[in-house]
Amino acid sequence: MEKVGIIGVGLMGHGIAMNIAKSGREVSFLDHPGNQPTDDLTTLGARAIGTGADIAKLCDVIIICVTGTPQVEDVLNCEGGVLAGISPGTVVIDCSTAIPNSTLEIAKQIEAAGGHFLDAPMTRTPKEAAEGRLNLIVGGDKALFDAQLPLFETYAENVTYVGGVGAGHTMKLIHNYVSLGFSAVLSEAAATADKAGIDPLALLDVLQNGGGRSVVLDRFTPFLTDGDPSGLAFSLSNAAKDISYYQAMSDYLEMAGNVSFAVAGVYADTEAKGEGNRYVPELISLLK
């Protein structure tokens, strides 16, 4: 089986790494202060490696799971980065949320170095990552996708091939725009209901039995009933970043993007107020 390198063992990447290690594959990961605790990984035989270049020299497949486009570019091009150690035939899989036209340039860099590239961003939460139940949206060469499908299935429940290089990141931004757009609408509606004296249970009952029924509403429910935001453990700063990426893509495609301006403003305001580390359901409280 492939030797797999993981760059970015954060909330999502840790679950990915754990499930790949449990599959019996040899796992190496970049030793980085932003990682989650990794004792459980090393117990399974995974190795901490000092640089991306060294990971590239050791591994057949490299999975990058970082915040966004600038971080991916840095992982590849920094001193001791992946491109300094990549070998012909190495497969690089980018699981981050990224700007698609940048993804095309990144793919060209990797291919020029003799490697192969797939963009495979994910949806769902750290809970599903730990359980090996992520959703993956994959772009790239179809034959390469087919070859990597057994690896994807070690950490994902649903794997959808959506087209050529960049299509995965495009579809991820569309997905997140829909999800975070509804989150903004729901937050404002819930804050309005609270100010109007509507019981949260009544609000949930009406929405769940009507047009508001959705996965987002399900994830907001623990906050509406018990003040627990962990149902959607995604920070407001990451939400602002993803909407800004969607807008960049929309501009590149010459779309009007009128609704996205309002959605972007909601999340940008939370960052301006220093609330970016709070989770998305907490937006309800911030809008009251």
mmCIF file of C-alpha atoms in Angstrom:
data_model
loop_
_atom_site.group_PDB
_atom_site.id
_atom_site.type_symbol
_atom_site.label_atom_id
_atom_site.label_comp_id
_atom_site.label_asym_id
_atom_site.label_seq_id
_atom_site.Cartn_x
_atom_site.Cartn_y
_atom_site.Cartn_z
ATOM 1 C CA MET A 1 0.000 0.000 0.000
ATOM 2 C CA GLU A 2 0.999 3.619 -0.489
ATOM 3 C CA LYS A 3 3.224 5.491 1.896
ATOM 4 C CA VAL A 4 1.128 8.535 2.810
ATOM 5 C CA GLY A 5 2.310 11.933 4.060
ATOM 6 C CA ILE A 6 -0.054 14.335 5.831
ATOM 7 C CA ILE A 7 0.661 18.059 6.003
ATOM 8 C CA GLY A 8 -1.774 19.729 8.394
ATOM 9 C CA VAL A 9 -2.793 17.557 11.353
ATOM 10 C CA GLY A 10 -5.378 20.022 12.648
ATOM 11 C CA LEU A 11 -8.997 19.416 13.601
ATOM 12 C CA MET A 12 -9.781 17.776 10.245
ATOM 13 C CA GLY A 13 -6.360 16.476 9.264
ATOM 14 C CA HIS A 14 -5.924 14.573 12.518
ATOM 15 C CA GLY A 15 -8.980 12.433 11.796
ATOM 16 C CA ILE A 16 -7.799 11.840 8.227
ATOM 17 C CA ALA A 17 -4.353 10.769 9.429
ATOM 18 C CA MET A 18 -5.775 8.466 12.100
ATOM 19 C CA ASN A 19 -8.046 6.625 9.703
ATOM 20 C CA ILE A 20 -5.334 6.212 7.084
ATOM 21 C CA ALA A 21 -2.975 4.842 9.750
ATOM 22 C CA LYS A 22 -5.674 2.428 10.933
ATOM 23 C CA SER A 23 -5.953 1.109 7.363
ATOM 24 C CA GLY A 24 -2.409 -0.268 7.663
ATOM 25 C CA ARG A 25 -0.742 2.297 5.432
ATOM 26 C CA GLU A 26 2.572 3.805 6.482
ATOM 27 C CA VAL A 27 1.886 7.409 7.571
ATOM 28 C CA SER A 28 4.258 10.339 8.023
ATOM 29 C CA PHE A 29 3.123 13.788 9.104
ATOM 30 C CA LEU A 30 4.694 17.232 9.195
ATOM 31 C CA ASP A 31 5.784 18.154 12.712
ATOM 32 C CA HIS A 32 4.162 21.556 13.238
ATOM 33 C CA PRO A 33 3.004 23.604 16.263
ATOM 34 C CA GLY A 34 -0.477 23.918 14.723
ATOM 35 C CA ASN A 35 -1.061 20.155 14.904
ATOM 36 C CA GLN A 36 -3.498 18.535 17.271
ATOM 37 C CA PRO A 37 -1.859 16.206 19.841
ATOM 38 C CA THR A 38 -0.277 13.356 17.883
ATOM 39 C CA ASP A 39 0.536 10.713 20.521
ATOM 40 C CA ASP A 40 -2.310 8.555 19.216
ATOM 41 C CA LEU A 41 -0.837 8.759 15.707
ATOM 42 C CA THR A 42 2.644 7.767 16.798
ATOM 43 C CA THR A 43 1.140 4.884 18.780
ATOM 44 C CA LEU A 44 -0.178 3.585 15.447
ATOM 45 C CA GLY A 45 3.300 3.861 13.936
ATOM 46 C CA ALA A 46 3.012 7.258 12.240
ATOM 47 C CA ARG A 47 6.211 9.319 12.115
ATOM 48 C CA ALA A 48 6.710 13.046 12.664
ATOM 49 C CA ILE A 49 8.880 14.561 9.905
ATOM 50 C CA GLY A 50 10.571 17.948 10.021
ATOM 51 C CA THR A 51 10.004 19.339 6.499
ATOM 52 C CA GLY A 52 7.640 19.006 3.578
ATOM 53 C CA ALA A 53 10.584 18.137 1.349
ATOM 54 C CA ASP A 54 11.465 15.172 3.542
ATOM 55 C CA ILE A 55 7.848 14.009 3.513
ATOM 56 C CA ALA A 56 7.882 14.230 -0.306
ATOM 57 C CA LYS A 57 11.036 12.112 -0.448
ATOM 58 C CA LEU A 58 9.498 9.419 1.768
ATOM 59 C CA CYS A 59 5.918 9.215 0.495
ATOM 60 C CA ASP A 60 4.014 8.098 -2.595
ATOM 61 C CA VAL A 61 0.996 10.283 -1.761
ATOM 62 C CA ILE A 62 0.951 13.637 0.052
ATOM 63 C CA ILE A 63 -2.304 14.979 1.502
ATOM 64 C CA ILE A 64 -2.339 18.719 2.237
ATOM 65 C CA CYS A 65 -4.965 19.776 4.785
ATOM 66 C CA VAL A 66 -4.347 23.447 5.618
ATOM 67 C CA THR A 67 -6.473 26.581 5.847
ATOM 68 C CA GLY A 68 -6.491 27.899 2.295
ATOM 69 C CA THR A 69 -4.674 28.986 -0.848
ATOM 70 C CA PRO A 70 -1.809 31.025 0.745
ATOM 71 C CA GLN A 71 -0.995 28.161 3.115
ATOM 72 C CA VAL A 72 -1.009 25.581 0.290
ATOM 73 C CA GLU A 73 1.335 27.756 -1.775
ATOM 74 C CA ASP A 74 3.642 28.124 1.233
ATOM 75 C CA VAL A 75 3.650 24.368 1.948
ATOM 76 C CA LEU A 76 4.758 23.745 -1.625
ATOM 77 C CA ASN A 77 7.214 26.587 -2.190
ATOM 78 C CA CYS A 78 8.760 27.530 1.156
ATOM 79 C CA GLU A 79 12.343 26.583 1.971
ATOM 80 C CA GLY A 80 12.201 22.843 2.585
ATOM 81 C CA GLY A 81 8.758 22.704 0.973
ATOM 82 C CA VAL A 82 7.142 19.812 -0.853
ATOM 83 C CA LEU A 83 8.359 20.851 -4.312
ATOM 84 C CA ALA A 84 11.961 20.668 -3.092
ATOM 85 C CA GLY A 85 11.616 16.935 -2.477
ATOM 86 C CA ILE A 86 8.946 15.693 -4.852
ATOM 87 C CA SER A 87 9.751 12.681 -7.023
ATOM 88 C CA PRO A 88 8.287 11.715 -10.419
ATOM 89 C CA GLY A 89 4.979 9.965 -9.894
ATOM 90 C CA THR A 90 4.228 11.441 -6.465
ATOM 91 C CA VAL A 91 0.527 12.216 -6.013
ATOM 92 C CA VAL A 92 -0.395 15.446 -4.213
ATOM 93 C CA ILE A 93 -3.957 15.707 -2.887
ATOM 94 C CA ASP A 94 -5.134 19.122 -1.721
ATOM 95 C CA CYS A 95 -7.953 18.828 0.831
ATOM 96 C CA SER A 96 -8.028 22.535 1.674
ATOM 97 C CA THR A 97 -10.617 25.095 0.625
ATOM 98 C CA ALA A 98 -8.926 27.093 -2.129
ATOM 99 C CA ILE A 99 -9.468 29.536 -4.996
ATOM 100 C CA PRO A 100 -9.873 27.425 -8.170
ATOM 101 C CA ASN A 101 -7.802 29.552 -10.561
ATOM 102 C CA SER A 102 -4.934 29.303 -8.048
ATOM 103 C CA THR A 103 -5.494 25.544 -7.924
ATOM 104 C CA LEU A 104 -4.852 25.341 -11.667
ATOM 105 C CA GLU A 105 -1.482 27.067 -11.211
ATOM 106 C CA ILE A 106 -0.575 24.813 -8.279
ATOM 107 C CA ALA A 107 -1.399 21.736 -10.370
ATOM 108 C CA LYS A 108 0.908 23.006 -13.137
ATOM 109 C CA GLN A 109 3.761 23.426 -10.633
ATOM 110 C CA ILE A 110 3.342 19.887 -9.344
ATOM 111 C CA GLU A 111 3.082 18.407 -12.821
ATOM 112 C CA ALA A 112 6.183 20.336 -13.944
ATOM 113 C CA ALA A 113 8.043 18.650 -11.064
ATOM 114 C CA GLY A 114 6.856 15.238 -12.265
ATOM 115 C CA GLY A 115 4.007 14.800 -9.804
ATOM 116 C CA HIS A 116 0.262 14.355 -10.163
ATOM 117 C CA PHE A 117 -2.474 16.456 -8.556
ATOM 118 C CA LEU A 118 -6.029 16.060 -7.278
ATOM 119 C CA ASP A 119 -8.088 18.672 -5.457
ATOM 120 C CA ALA A 120 -10.211 16.823 -2.903
ATOM 121 C CA PRO A 121 -11.781 19.287 -0.448
ATOM 122 C CA MET A 122 -14.092 17.921 2.222
ATOM 123 C CA THR A 123 -17.337 18.739 3.929
ATOM 124 C CA ARG A 124 -18.705 17.755 7.349
ATOM 125 C CA THR A 125 -17.009 18.362 10.706
ATOM 126 C CA PRO A 126 -14.096 17.147 12.871
ATOM 127 C CA LYS A 127 -16.467 14.582 14.402
ATOM 128 C CA GLU A 128 -17.014 12.893 11.033
ATOM 129 C CA ALA A 129 -13.309 13.244 10.236
ATOM 130 C CA ALA A 130 -12.494 11.234 13.364
ATOM 131 C CA GLU A 131 -15.107 8.656 12.398
ATOM 132 C CA GLY A 132 -13.818 8.304 8.819
ATOM 133 C CA ARG A 133 -17.105 9.670 7.475
ATOM 134 C CA LEU A 134 -16.139 12.795 5.561
ATOM 135 C CA ASN A 135 -17.635 13.839 2.241
ATOM 136 C CA LEU A 136 -15.015 14.407 -0.458
ATOM 137 C CA ILE A 137 -15.449 16.461 -3.632
ATOM 138 C CA VAL A 138 -12.695 15.523 -6.070
ATOM 139 C CA GLY A 139 -11.326 17.193 -9.199
ATOM 140 C CA GLY A 140 -8.559 15.971 -11.483
ATOM 141 C CA ASP A 141 -7.731 13.212 -13.941
ATOM 142 C CA LYS A 142 -10.391 10.484 -13.749
ATOM 143 C CA ALA A 143 -7.905 7.607 -13.956
ATOM 144 C CA LEU A 144 -5.883 9.153 -11.126
ATOM 145 C CA PHE A 145 -9.077 9.555 -9.091
ATOM 146 C CA ASP A 146 -9.958 5.894 -9.648
ATOM 147 C CA ALA A 147 -6.475 4.843 -8.513
ATOM 148 C CA GLN A 148 -6.736 6.879 -5.301
ATOM 149 C CA LEU A 149 -10.324 5.897 -4.464
ATOM 150 C CA PRO A 150 -9.292 3.095 -2.050
ATOM 151 C CA LEU A 151 -7.246 5.651 -0.092
ATOM 152 C CA PHE A 152 -10.126 8.134 -0.056
ATOM 153 C CA GLU A 153 -12.436 5.459 1.257
ATOM 154 C CA THR A 154 -10.280 4.996 4.365
ATOM 155 C CA TYR A 155 -11.398 8.390 5.667
ATOM 156 C CA ALA A 156 -14.531 9.322 3.709
ATOM 157 C CA GLU A 157 -18.075 7.987 3.572
ATOM 158 C CA ASN A 158 -19.101 9.751 0.357
ATOM 159 C CA VAL A 159 -16.631 10.464 -2.458
ATOM 160 C CA THR A 160 -17.888 12.404 -5.490
ATOM 161 C CA TYR A 161 -15.854 12.967 -8.654
ATOM 162 C CA VAL A 162 -16.918 16.316 -10.165
ATOM 163 C CA GLY A 163 -14.550 16.909 -13.109
ATOM 164 C CA GLY A 164 -11.073 18.110 -14.022
ATOM 165 C CA VAL A 165 -8.487 19.916 -11.922
ATOM 166 C CA GLY A 166 -10.096 22.759 -9.958
ATOM 167 C CA ALA A 167 -13.624 21.341 -10.149
ATOM 168 C CA GLY A 168 -13.357 19.998 -6.607
ATOM 169 C CA HIS A 169 -12.438 23.394 -5.184
ATOM 170 C CA THR A 170 -15.103 25.081 -7.305
ATOM 171 C CA MET A 171 -17.816 22.774 -6.007
ATOM 172 C CA LYS A 172 -16.566 23.124 -2.423
ATOM 173 C CA LEU A 173 -16.899 26.909 -2.592
ATOM 174 C CA ILE A 174 -20.394 26.590 -4.039
ATOM 175 C CA HIS A 175 -21.321 24.139 -1.272
ATOM 176 C CA ASN A 176 -19.918 26.378 1.461
ATOM 177 C CA TYR A 177 -21.597 29.443 0.015
ATOM 178 C CA VAL A 178 -24.966 27.690 0.181
ATOM 179 C CA SER A 179 -24.314 26.322 3.678
ATOM 180 C CA LEU A 180 -22.871 29.515 5.157
ATOM 181 C CA GLY A 181 -25.388 31.669 3.322
ATOM 182 C CA PHE A 182 -28.216 29.742 4.938
ATOM 183 C CA SER A 183 -26.385 29.905 8.263
ATOM 184 C CA ALA A 184 -26.364 33.706 8.034
ATOM 185 C CA VAL A 185 -30.060 33.802 7.128
ATOM 186 C CA LEU A 186 -30.961 31.374 9.911
ATOM 187 C CA SER A 187 -28.895 33.311 12.474
ATOM 188 C CA GLU A 188 -30.616 36.580 11.663
ATOM 189 C CA ALA A 189 -34.018 34.899 11.686
ATOM 190 C CA ALA A 190 -33.336 33.249 15.070
ATOM 191 C CA ALA A 191 -32.094 36.542 16.551
ATOM 192 C CA THR A 192 -35.228 38.264 15.248
ATOM 193 C CA ALA A 193 -37.452 35.535 16.708
ATOM 194 C CA ASP A 194 -35.751 35.905 20.079
ATOM 195 C CA LYS A 195 -36.261 39.677 20.135
ATOM 196 C CA ALA A 196 -39.898 39.131 19.206
ATOM 197 C CA GLY A 197 -40.333 36.768 22.156
ATOM 198 C CA ILE A 198 -40.706 33.552 20.142
ATOM 199 C CA ASP A 199 -39.741 30.403 22.055
ATOM 200 C CA PRO A 200 -36.742 28.695 20.354
ATOM 201 C CA LEU A 201 -38.566 25.346 20.454
ATOM 202 C CA ALA A 202 -41.487 26.882 18.590
ATOM 203 C CA LEU A 203 -39.096 28.344 16.010
ATOM 204 C CA LEU A 204 -37.478 24.938 15.517
ATOM 205 C CA ASP A 205 -40.822 23.179 15.223
ATOM 206 C CA VAL A 206 -42.071 25.559 12.518
ATOM 207 C CA LEU A 207 -38.815 25.488 10.518
ATOM 208 C CA GLN A 208 -38.342 21.727 10.775
ATOM 209 C CA ASN A 209 -41.849 21.138 9.463
ATOM 210 C CA GLY A 210 -41.602 23.746 6.731
ATOM 211 C CA GLY A 211 -39.242 25.334 4.251
ATOM 212 C CA GLY A 212 -36.415 25.818 6.771
ATOM 213 C CA ARG A 213 -35.721 22.132 7.274
ATOM 214 C CA SER A 214 -32.061 21.387 6.497
ATOM 215 C CA VAL A 215 -28.765 19.958 7.716
ATOM 216 C CA VAL A 216 -27.769 23.478 8.787
ATOM 217 C CA LEU A 217 -30.850 23.749 10.997
ATOM 218 C CA ASP A 218 -30.013 20.382 12.545
ATOM 219 C CA ARG A 219 -26.507 21.613 13.357
ATOM 220 C CA PHE A 220 -27.849 24.848 14.840
ATOM 221 C CA THR A 221 -30.390 23.007 17.018
ATOM 222 C CA PRO A 222 -28.050 22.323 20.001
ATOM 223 C CA PHE A 223 -27.261 26.041 20.192
ATOM 224 C CA LEU A 224 -30.901 27.065 19.943
ATOM 225 C CA THR A 225 -31.945 24.634 22.670
ATOM 226 C CA ASP A 226 -28.914 24.501 24.992
ATOM 227 C CA GLY A 227 -26.446 27.200 23.916
ATOM 228 C CA ASP A 228 -24.038 24.546 22.586
ATOM 229 C CA PRO A 229 -22.346 25.710 19.331
ATOM 230 C CA SER A 230 -20.414 22.481 18.707
ATOM 231 C CA GLY A 231 -22.992 21.181 16.219
ATOM 232 C CA LEU A 232 -21.215 23.336 13.628
ATOM 233 C CA ALA A 233 -17.631 23.598 14.905
ATOM 234 C CA PHE A 234 -16.507 25.989 12.185
ATOM 235 C CA SER A 235 -15.111 29.396 13.090
ATOM 236 C CA LEU A 236 -16.594 32.668 11.919
ATOM 237 C CA SER A 237 -13.162 33.688 10.594
ATOM 238 C CA ASN A 238 -13.034 30.568 8.413
ATOM 239 C CA ALA A 239 -16.560 31.341 7.240
ATOM 240 C CA ALA A 240 -15.461 34.859 6.268
ATOM 241 C CA LYS A 241 -12.462 33.417 4.408
ATOM 242 C CA ASP A 242 -14.564 30.880 2.489
ATOM 243 C CA ILE A 243 -17.120 33.485 1.427
ATOM 244 C CA SER A 244 -14.297 35.772 0.262
ATOM 245 C CA TYR A 245 -12.935 32.864 -1.813
ATOM 246 C CA TYR A 246 -16.399 32.319 -3.293
ATOM 247 C CA GLN A 247 -16.534 36.009 -4.217
ATOM 248 C CA ALA A 248 -13.096 35.819 -5.845
ATOM 249 C CA MET A 249 -14.280 32.850 -7.901
ATOM 250 C CA SER A 250 -17.534 34.635 -8.739
ATOM 251 C CA ASP A 251 -15.616 37.699 -9.934
ATOM 252 C CA TYR A 252 -13.315 35.511 -12.052
ATOM 253 C CA LEU A 253 -16.393 33.927 -13.665
ATOM 254 C CA GLU A 254 -17.995 37.381 -14.114
ATOM 255 C CA MET A 255 -21.019 36.518 -12.005
ATOM 256 C CA ALA A 256 -23.085 39.307 -10.428
ATOM 257 C CA GLY A 257 -22.759 37.889 -6.898
ATOM 258 C CA ASN A 258 -25.271 40.324 -5.375
ATOM 259 C CA VAL A 259 -26.403 38.035 -2.545
ATOM 260 C CA SER A 260 -22.835 37.092 -1.659
ATOM 261 C CA PHE A 261 -22.034 40.717 -0.772
ATOM 262 C CA ALA A 262 -24.624 40.664 2.004
ATOM 263 C CA VAL A 263 -23.471 37.260 3.282
ATOM 264 C CA ALA A 264 -19.815 38.334 3.202
ATOM 265 C CA GLY A 265 -20.669 41.474 5.166
ATOM 266 C CA VAL A 266 -22.245 39.473 7.973
ATOM 267 C CA TYR A 267 -19.140 37.353 8.529
ATOM 268 C CA ALA A 268 -16.650 40.197 7.928
ATOM 269 C CA ASP A 269 -18.384 42.241 10.641
ATOM 270 C CA THR A 270 -17.783 39.497 13.210
ATOM 271 C CA GLU A 271 -14.064 39.528 12.443
ATOM 272 C CA ALA A 272 -13.958 43.319 12.691
ATOM 273 C CA LYS A 273 -15.495 43.012 16.166
ATOM 274 C CA GLY A 274 -12.865 40.465 17.250
ATOM 275 C CA GLU A 275 -15.295 37.529 17.315
ATOM 276 C CA GLY A 276 -13.719 35.459 14.543
ATOM 277 C CA ASN A 277 -12.778 32.532 16.790
ATOM 278 C CA ARG A 278 -16.371 31.842 17.771
ATOM 279 C CA TYR A 279 -18.342 29.101 16.018
ATOM 280 C CA VAL A 280 -20.913 29.840 13.316
ATOM 281 C CA PRO A 281 -24.047 29.128 15.451
ATOM 282 C CA GLU A 282 -22.898 31.827 17.879
ATOM 283 C CA LEU A 283 -23.664 34.324 15.124
ATOM 284 C CA ILE A 284 -27.220 34.263 16.514
ATOM 285 C CA SER A 285 -26.053 35.899 19.743
ATOM 286 C CA LEU A 286 -23.874 38.416 17.922
ATOM 287 C CA LEU A 287 -26.806 39.603 15.785
ATOM 288 C CA LYS A 288 -29.177 40.288 18.672
#
